[in-house]
Amino acid sequence: IIVDASGIIGTHVGDSQKIINEKIDLAIQNNTVLIIEEAYQLSKDKNYGHAALNAMMNRMVEQRKDFNVVFIVYKTEYESFISANAGILSRCTRYDFEDYTPCQLTEIFKKMCRDSKDYYTEEALCKVREYMENLYQNRDDKTGNARAVERFLSMMRKNRYFLM
């Protein structure tokens, strides 16, 4: 079950707890993992985000054998995220993933094209490789890698239709 943290943060008291408990229940019912993208957003929202984290920590204690949670957090946001709730650090294991290389980014582009039945020429692929090299060389802590490739492909599609 994949959710974005912004979809967990409620708008009124009790909303965040209800939403996160529904997501946890869904993960348990489907015997799967709950993945929270951009989880650092929960730590930045002092009211409803923290309420969601507190509810999640309670469930992680009470039902630790029933489900797993993966928090996806940028390296630069990690410290503020784990300091948002004392239980996070003791209940989680940290894994750091290296950025994709330009070659890997190009392979991701090619796979996305295959999956969506988009075609490219070798000349176009050379330009894509150059772009991926530039993207990689100028990346920051929040470049997004595969998401950046997805945005690039989307931009290419829009330009293709604009030019037709």
PDB file of N, CA and C in Angstrom, residues 47-124:
ATOM      1  N   ASN A  47       0.776  19.515  14.145  1.00  0.00           N
ATOM      2  CA  ASN A  47      -0.516  19.083  14.680  1.00  0.00           C
ATOM      3  C   ASN A  47      -0.943  17.746  14.099  1.00  0.00           C
ATOM      4  N   TYR A  48      -1.439  17.776  12.877  1.00  0.00           N
ATOM      5  CA  TYR A  48      -2.042  16.580  12.297  1.00  0.00           C
ATOM      6  C   TYR A  48      -1.011  15.554  11.843  1.00  0.00           C
ATOM      7  N   GLY A  49       0.143  16.000  11.368  1.00  0.00           N
ATOM      8  CA  GLY A  49       1.204  15.065  10.983  1.00  0.00           C
ATOM      9  C   GLY A  49       1.723  14.306  12.185  1.00  0.00           C
ATOM     10  N   HIS A  50       1.940  15.040  13.281  1.00  0.00           N
ATOM     11  CA  HIS A  50       2.409  14.393  14.510  1.00  0.00           C
ATOM     12  C   HIS A  50       1.346  13.442  15.063  1.00  0.00           C
ATOM     13  N   ALA A  51       0.082  13.801  14.905  1.00  0.00           N
ATOM     14  CA  ALA A  51      -0.998  12.915  15.356  1.00  0.00           C
ATOM     15  C   ALA A  51      -0.963  11.602  14.577  1.00  0.00           C
ATOM     16  N   ALA A  52      -0.707  11.680  13.275  1.00  0.00           N
ATOM     17  CA  ALA A  52      -0.611  10.466  12.454  1.00  0.00           C
ATOM     18  C   ALA A  52       0.580   9.622  12.894  1.00  0.00           C
ATOM     19  N   LEU A  53       1.722  10.270  13.146  1.00  0.00           N
ATOM     20  CA  LEU A  53       2.907   9.532  13.609  1.00  0.00           C
ATOM     21  C   LEU A  53       2.646   8.850  14.944  1.00  0.00           C
ATOM     22  N   ASN A  54       2.020   9.562  15.872  1.00  0.00           N
ATOM     23  CA  ASN A  54       1.721   8.973  17.183  1.00  0.00           C
ATOM     24  C   ASN A  54       0.793   7.764  17.052  1.00  0.00           C
ATOM     25  N   ALA A  55      -0.226   7.890  16.225  1.00  0.00           N
ATOM     26  CA  ALA A  55      -1.156   6.766  16.020  1.00  0.00           C
ATOM     27  C   ALA A  55      -0.416   5.582  15.388  1.00  0.00           C
ATOM     28  N   MET A  56       0.464   5.880  14.463  1.00  0.00           N
ATOM     29  CA  MET A  56       1.227   4.821  13.797  1.00  0.00           C
ATOM     30  C   MET A  56       2.155   4.126  14.777  1.00  0.00           C
ATOM     31  N   MET A  57       2.827   4.880  15.609  1.00  0.00           N
ATOM     32  CA  MET A  57       3.737   4.286  16.594  1.00  0.00           C
ATOM     33  C   MET A  57       2.966   3.368  17.538  1.00  0.00           C
ATOM     34  N   ASN A  58       1.783   3.778  17.944  1.00  0.00           N
ATOM     35  CA  ASN A  58       0.961   2.931  18.813  1.00  0.00           C
ATOM     36  C   ASN A  58       0.635   1.606  18.131  1.00  0.00           C
ATOM     37  N   ARG A  59       0.246   1.674  16.868  1.00  0.00           N
ATOM     38  CA  ARG A  59      -0.071   0.447  16.135  1.00  0.00           C
ATOM     39  C   ARG A  59       1.177  -0.401  15.910  1.00  0.00           C
ATOM     40  N   MET A  60       2.323   0.248  15.706  1.00  0.00           N
ATOM     41  CA  MET A  60       3.570  -0.488  15.495  1.00  0.00           C
ATOM     42  C   MET A  60       3.971  -1.249  16.752  1.00  0.00           C
ATOM     43  N   VAL A  61       3.565  -0.767  17.910  1.00  0.00           N
ATOM     44  CA  VAL A  61       3.834  -1.473  19.163  1.00  0.00           C
ATOM     45  C   VAL A  61       2.810  -2.585  19.367  1.00  0.00           C
ATOM     46  N   GLU A  62       1.539  -2.229  19.237  1.00  0.00           N
ATOM     47  CA  GLU A  62       0.465  -3.178  19.501  1.00  0.00           C
ATOM     48  C   GLU A  62       0.399  -4.325  18.499  1.00  0.00           C
ATOM     49  N   GLN A  63       0.728  -4.053  17.248  1.00  0.00           N
ATOM     50  CA  GLN A  63       0.565  -5.052  16.201  1.00  0.00           C
ATOM     51  C   GLN A  63       1.849  -5.239  15.391  1.00  0.00           C
ATOM     52  N   ARG A  64       2.977  -5.224  16.061  1.00  0.00           N
ATOM     53  CA  ARG A  64       4.280  -5.260  15.371  1.00  0.00           C
ATOM     54  C   ARG A  64       4.462  -6.466  14.467  1.00  0.00           C
ATOM     55  N   LYS A  65       3.762  -7.549  14.749  1.00  0.00           N
ATOM     56  CA  LYS A  65       3.914  -8.754  13.928  1.00  0.00           C
ATOM     57  C   LYS A  65       2.946  -8.789  12.741  1.00  0.00           C
ATOM     58  N   ASP A  66       2.024  -7.846  12.714  1.00  0.00           N
ATOM     59  CA  ASP A  66       0.970  -7.881  11.697  1.00  0.00           C
ATOM     60  C   ASP A  66       1.279  -7.089  10.429  1.00  0.00           C
ATOM     61  N   PHE A  67       2.161  -6.091  10.528  1.00  0.00           N
ATOM     62  CA  PHE A  67       2.431  -5.268   9.357  1.00  0.00           C
ATOM     63  C   PHE A  67       3.794  -4.589   9.482  1.00  0.00           C
ATOM     64  N   ASN A  68       4.289  -4.135   8.344  1.00  0.00           N
ATOM     65  CA  ASN A  68       5.539  -3.384   8.284  1.00  0.00           C
ATOM     66  C   ASN A  68       5.285  -2.049   7.604  1.00  0.00           C
ATOM     67  N   VAL A  69       6.053  -1.058   8.005  1.00  0.00           N
ATOM     68  CA  VAL A  69       5.952   0.275   7.417  1.00  0.00           C
ATOM     69  C   VAL A  69       7.319   0.659   6.869  1.00  0.00           C
ATOM     70  N   VAL A  70       7.316   1.241   5.670  1.00  0.00           N
ATOM     71  CA  VAL A  70       8.533   1.799   5.090  1.00  0.00           C
ATOM     72  C   VAL A  70       8.308   3.296   4.982  1.00  0.00           C
ATOM     73  N   PHE A  71       9.169   4.054   5.639  1.00  0.00           N
ATOM     74  CA  PHE A  71       9.125   5.509   5.552  1.00  0.00           C
ATOM     75  C   PHE A  71      10.171   5.941   4.529  1.00  0.00           C
ATOM     76  N   ILE A  72       9.759   6.654   3.517  1.00  0.00           N
ATOM     77  CA  ILE A  72      10.712   7.159   2.533  1.00  0.00           C
ATOM     78  C   ILE A  72      10.975   8.620   2.874  1.00  0.00           C
ATOM     79  N   VAL A  73      12.254   8.898   3.178  1.00  0.00           N
ATOM     80  CA  VAL A  73      12.654  10.223   3.665  1.00  0.00           C
ATOM     81  C   VAL A  73      13.953  10.620   2.976  1.00  0.00           C
ATOM     82  N   TYR A  74      14.051  11.865   2.538  1.00  0.00           N
ATOM     83  CA  TYR A  74      15.314  12.364   2.000  1.00  0.00           C
ATOM     84  C   TYR A  74      16.354  12.404   3.107  1.00  0.00           C
ATOM     85  N   LYS A  75      17.617  12.207   2.747  1.00  0.00           N
ATOM     86  CA  LYS A  75      18.704  12.229   3.735  1.00  0.00           C
ATOM     87  C   LYS A  75      18.706  13.519   4.540  1.00  0.00           C
ATOM     88  N   THR A  76      18.449  14.629   3.865  1.00  0.00           N
ATOM     89  CA  THR A  76      18.483  15.930   4.541  1.00  0.00           C
ATOM     90  C   THR A  76      17.334  16.111   5.523  1.00  0.00           C
ATOM     91  N   GLU A  77      16.305  15.308   5.401  1.00  0.00           N
ATOM     92  CA  GLU A  77      15.131  15.421   6.280  1.00  0.00           C
ATOM     93  C   GLU A  77      15.126  14.363   7.378  1.00  0.00           C
ATOM     94  N   TYR A  78      16.082  13.445   7.338  1.00  0.00           N
ATOM     95  CA  TYR A  78      16.078  12.286   8.230  1.00  0.00           C
ATOM     96  C   TYR A  78      16.100  12.685   9.706  1.00  0.00           C
ATOM     97  N   GLU A  79      17.014  13.551  10.091  1.00  0.00           N
ATOM     98  CA  GLU A  79      17.156  13.917  11.514  1.00  0.00           C
ATOM     99  C   GLU A  79      15.883  14.552  12.066  1.00  0.00           C
ATOM    100  N   SER A  80      15.292  15.468  11.325  1.00  0.00           N
ATOM    101  CA  SER A  80      14.067  16.100  11.827  1.00  0.00           C
ATOM    102  C   SER A  80      12.918  15.092  11.866  1.00  0.00           C
ATOM    103  N   PHE A  81      12.927  14.129  10.929  1.00  0.00           N
ATOM    104  CA  PHE A  81      11.873  13.116  10.926  1.00  0.00           C
ATOM    105  C   PHE A  81      11.961  12.232  12.167  1.00  0.00           C
ATOM    106  N   ILE A  82      13.146  11.698  12.461  1.00  0.00           N
ATOM    107  CA  ILE A  82      13.243  10.778  13.605  1.00  0.00           C
ATOM    108  C   ILE A  82      13.089  11.496  14.937  1.00  0.00           C
ATOM    109  N   SER A  83      13.360  12.803  14.949  1.00  0.00           N
ATOM    110  CA  SER A  83      13.195  13.539  16.208  1.00  0.00           C
ATOM    111  C   SER A  83      11.732  13.915  16.467  1.00  0.00           C
ATOM    112  N   ALA A  84      10.867  13.701  15.494  1.00  0.00           N
ATOM    113  CA  ALA A  84       9.455  14.055  15.647  1.00  0.00           C
ATOM    114  C   ALA A  84       8.720  13.139  16.622  1.00  0.00           C
ATOM    115  N   ASN A  85       9.227  11.915  16.799  1.00  0.00           N
ATOM    116  CA  ASN A  85       8.591  10.963  17.698  1.00  0.00           C
ATOM    117  C   ASN A  85       9.676  10.048  18.258  1.00  0.00           C
ATOM    118  N   ALA A  86       9.737   9.946  19.566  1.00  0.00           N
ATOM    119  CA  ALA A  86      10.800   9.181  20.219  1.00  0.00           C
ATOM    120  C   ALA A  86      10.800   7.703  19.805  1.00  0.00           C
ATOM    121  N   GLY A  87       9.672   7.179  19.376  1.00  0.00           N
ATOM    122  CA  GLY A  87       9.586   5.760  19.044  1.00  0.00           C
ATOM    123  C   GLY A  87      10.083   5.393  17.660  1.00  0.00           C
ATOM    124  N   ILE A  88      10.227   6.371  16.793  1.00  0.00           N
ATOM    125  CA  ILE A  88      10.605   6.058  15.410  1.00  0.00           C
ATOM    126  C   ILE A  88      11.965   5.369  15.348  1.00  0.00           C
ATOM    127  N   LEU A  89      12.960   5.960  15.968  1.00  0.00           N
ATOM    128  CA  LEU A  89      14.321   5.449  15.867  1.00  0.00           C
ATOM    129  C   LEU A  89      14.442   4.024  16.405  1.00  0.00           C
ATOM    130  N   SER A  90      13.747   3.736  17.491  1.00  0.00           N
ATOM    131  CA  SER A  90      13.854   2.397  18.087  1.00  0.00           C
ATOM    132  C   SER A  90      13.056   1.347  17.319  1.00  0.00           C
ATOM    133  N   ARG A  91      12.149   1.760  16.461  1.00  0.00           N
ATOM    134  CA  ARG A  91      11.311   0.814  15.726  1.00  0.00           C
ATOM    135  C   ARG A  91      11.686   0.666  14.259  1.00  0.00           C
ATOM    136  N   CYS A  92      12.650   1.444  13.816  1.00  0.00           N
ATOM    137  CA  CYS A  92      12.973   1.443  12.385  1.00  0.00           C
ATOM    138  C   CYS A  92      14.445   1.150  12.145  1.00  0.00           C
ATOM    139  N   THR A  93      14.709   0.593  10.991  1.00  0.00           N
ATOM    140  CA  THR A  93      16.067   0.368  10.522  1.00  0.00           C
ATOM    141  C   THR A  93      16.282   1.282   9.330  1.00  0.00           C
ATOM    142  N   ARG A  94      17.419   1.928   9.293  1.00  0.00           N
ATOM    143  CA  ARG A  94      17.697   2.876   8.214  1.00  0.00           C
ATOM    144  C   ARG A  94      18.471   2.192   7.089  1.00  0.00           C
ATOM    145  N   TYR A  95      18.020   2.443   5.874  1.00  0.00           N
ATOM    146  CA  TYR A  95      18.718   2.000   4.669  1.00  0.00           C
ATOM    147  C   TYR A  95      18.906   3.210   3.764  1.00  0.00           C
ATOM    148  N   ASP A  96      20.121   3.434   3.347  1.00  0.00           N
ATOM    149  CA  ASP A  96      20.402   4.529   2.422  1.00  0.00           C
ATOM    150  C   ASP A  96      20.547   3.960   1.024  1.00  0.00           C
ATOM    151  N   PHE A  97      19.924   4.602   0.069  1.00  0.00           N
ATOM    152  CA  PHE A  97      20.004   4.184  -1.317  1.00  0.00           C
ATOM    153  C   PHE A  97      20.748   5.253  -2.106  1.00  0.00           C
ATOM    154  N   GLU A  98      21.727   4.807  -2.854  1.00  0.00           N
ATOM    155  CA  GLU A  98      22.507   5.723  -3.671  1.00  0.00           C
ATOM    156  C   GLU A  98      21.675   6.194  -4.866  1.00  0.00           C
ATOM    157  N   ASP A  99      22.010   7.369  -5.363  1.00  0.00           N
ATOM    158  CA  ASP A  99      21.346   7.888  -6.548  1.00  0.00           C
ATOM    159  C   ASP A  99      21.646   6.995  -7.745  1.00  0.00           C
ATOM    160  N   TYR A 100      20.701   6.929  -8.666  1.00  0.00           N
ATOM    161  CA  TYR A 100      20.937   6.213  -9.911  1.00  0.00           C
ATOM    162  C   TYR A 100      22.006   6.942 -10.714  1.00  0.00           C
ATOM    163  N   THR A 101      22.806   6.198 -11.432  1.00  0.00           N
ATOM    164  CA  THR A 101      23.819   6.781 -12.317  1.00  0.00           C
ATOM    165  C   THR A 101      23.124   7.252 -13.601  1.00  0.00           C
ATOM    166  N   PRO A 102      23.802   8.074 -14.405  1.00  0.00           N
ATOM    167  CA  PRO A 102      23.207   8.485 -15.684  1.00  0.00           C
ATOM    168  C   PRO A 102      22.832   7.291 -16.576  1.00  0.00           C
ATOM    169  N   CYS A 103      23.662   6.267 -16.561  1.00  0.00           N
ATOM    170  CA  CYS A 103      23.364   5.066 -17.349  1.00  0.00           C
ATOM    171  C   CYS A 103      22.083   4.399 -16.842  1.00  0.00           C
ATOM    172  N   GLN A 104      21.944   4.293 -15.534  1.00  0.00           N
ATOM    173  CA  GLN A 104      20.738   3.696 -14.954  1.00  0.00           C
ATOM    174  C   GLN A 104      19.508   4.558 -15.233  1.00  0.00           C
ATOM    175  N   LEU A 105      19.673   5.877 -15.165  1.00  0.00           N
ATOM    176  CA  LEU A 105      18.557   6.778 -15.468  1.00  0.00           C
ATOM    177  C   LEU A 105      18.105   6.604 -16.916  1.00  0.00           C
ATOM    178  N   THR A 106      19.057   6.428 -17.805  1.00  0.00           N
ATOM    179  CA  THR A 106      18.728   6.196 -19.213  1.00  0.00           C
ATOM    180  C   THR A 106      17.995   4.873 -19.387  1.00  0.00           C
ATOM    181  N   GLU A 107      18.427   3.847 -18.665  1.00  0.00           N
ATOM    182  CA  GLU A 107      17.736   2.553 -18.723  1.00  0.00           C
ATOM    183  C   GLU A 107      16.310   2.671 -18.187  1.00  0.00           C
ATOM    184  N   ILE A 108      16.129   3.469 -17.153  1.00  0.00           N
ATOM    185  CA  ILE A 108      14.782   3.699 -16.614  1.00  0.00           C
ATOM    186  C   ILE A 108      13.927   4.378 -17.676  1.00  0.00           C
ATOM    187  N   PHE A 109      14.497   5.363 -18.352  1.00  0.00           N
ATOM    188  CA  PHE A 109      13.795   6.041 -19.437  1.00  0.00           C
ATOM    189  C   PHE A 109      13.367   5.044 -20.517  1.00  0.00           C
ATOM    190  N   LYS A 110      14.281   4.180 -20.918  1.00  0.00           N
ATOM    191  CA  LYS A 110      13.982   3.201 -21.958  1.00  0.00           C
ATOM    192  C   LYS A 110      12.867   2.247 -21.517  1.00  0.00           C
ATOM    193  N   LYS A 111      12.921   1.822 -20.263  1.00  0.00           N
ATOM    194  CA  LYS A 111      11.880   0.928 -19.748  1.00  0.00           C
ATOM    195  C   LYS A 111      10.524   1.632 -19.711  1.00  0.00           C
ATOM    196  N   MET A 112      10.516   2.887 -19.258  1.00  0.00           N
ATOM    197  CA  MET A 112       9.254   3.631 -19.231  1.00  0.00           C
ATOM    198  C   MET A 112       8.687   3.778 -20.641  1.00  0.00           C
ATOM    199  N   CYS A 113       9.551   3.995 -21.601  1.00  0.00           N
ATOM    200  CA  CYS A 113       9.099   4.081 -22.997  1.00  0.00           C
ATOM    201  C   CYS A 113       8.523   2.745 -23.463  1.00  0.00           C
ATOM    202  N   ARG A 114       9.228   1.658 -23.181  1.00  0.00           N
ATOM    203  CA  ARG A 114       8.724   0.329 -23.568  1.00  0.00           C
ATOM    204  C   ARG A 114       7.364   0.057 -22.926  1.00  0.00           C
ATOM    205  N   ASP A 115       7.268   0.358 -21.633  1.00  0.00           N
ATOM    206  CA  ASP A 115       6.030   0.076 -20.899  1.00  0.00           C
ATOM    207  C   ASP A 115       4.847   0.881 -21.447  1.00  0.00           C
ATOM    208  N   SER A 116       5.118   2.084 -21.919  1.00  0.00           N
ATOM    209  CA  SER A 116       4.037   2.938 -22.415  1.00  0.00           C
ATOM    210  C   SER A 116       3.925   2.902 -23.943  1.00  0.00           C
ATOM    211  N   LYS A 117       4.732   2.031 -24.564  1.00  0.00           N
ATOM    212  CA  LYS A 117       4.732   1.865 -26.023  1.00  0.00           C
ATOM    213  C   LYS A 117       5.130   3.150 -26.751  1.00  0.00           C
ATOM    214  N   ASP A 118       5.988   3.940 -26.115  1.00  0.00           N
ATOM    215  CA  ASP A 118       6.594   5.102 -26.764  1.00  0.00           C
ATOM    216  C   ASP A 118       7.865   4.639 -27.455  1.00  0.00           C
ATOM    217  N   TYR A 119       8.209   5.285 -28.548  1.00  0.00           N
ATOM    218  CA  TYR A 119       9.396   4.902 -29.307  1.00  0.00           C
ATOM    219  C   TYR A 119      10.368   6.069 -29.362  1.00  0.00           C
ATOM    220  N   TYR A 120      11.628   5.759 -29.562  1.00  0.00           N
ATOM    221  CA  TYR A 120      12.667   6.778 -29.680  1.00  0.00           C
ATOM    222  C   TYR A 120      13.693   6.316 -30.707  1.00  0.00           C
ATOM    223  N   THR A 121      14.351   7.290 -31.301  1.00  0.00           N
ATOM    224  CA  THR A 121      15.422   6.980 -32.240  1.00  0.00           C
ATOM    225  C   THR A 121      16.742   6.935 -31.475  1.00  0.00           C
ATOM    226  N   GLU A 122      17.767   6.409 -32.105  1.00  0.00           N
ATOM    227  CA  GLU A 122      19.088   6.397 -31.472  1.00  0.00           C
ATOM    228  C   GLU A 122      19.584   7.823 -31.241  1.00  0.00           C
ATOM    229  N   GLU A 123      19.289   8.706 -32.196  1.00  0.00           N
ATOM    230  CA  GLU A 123      19.676  10.114 -32.039  1.00  0.00           C
ATOM    231  C   GLU A 123      19.000  10.726 -30.811  1.00  0.00           C
ATOM    232  N   ALA A 124      17.715  10.431 -30.656  1.00  0.00           N
ATOM    233  CA  ALA A 124      16.985  10.933 -29.488  1.00  0.00           C
ATOM    234  C   ALA A 124      17.562  10.338 -28.203  1.00  0.00           C
TER     235      ALA A 124
END
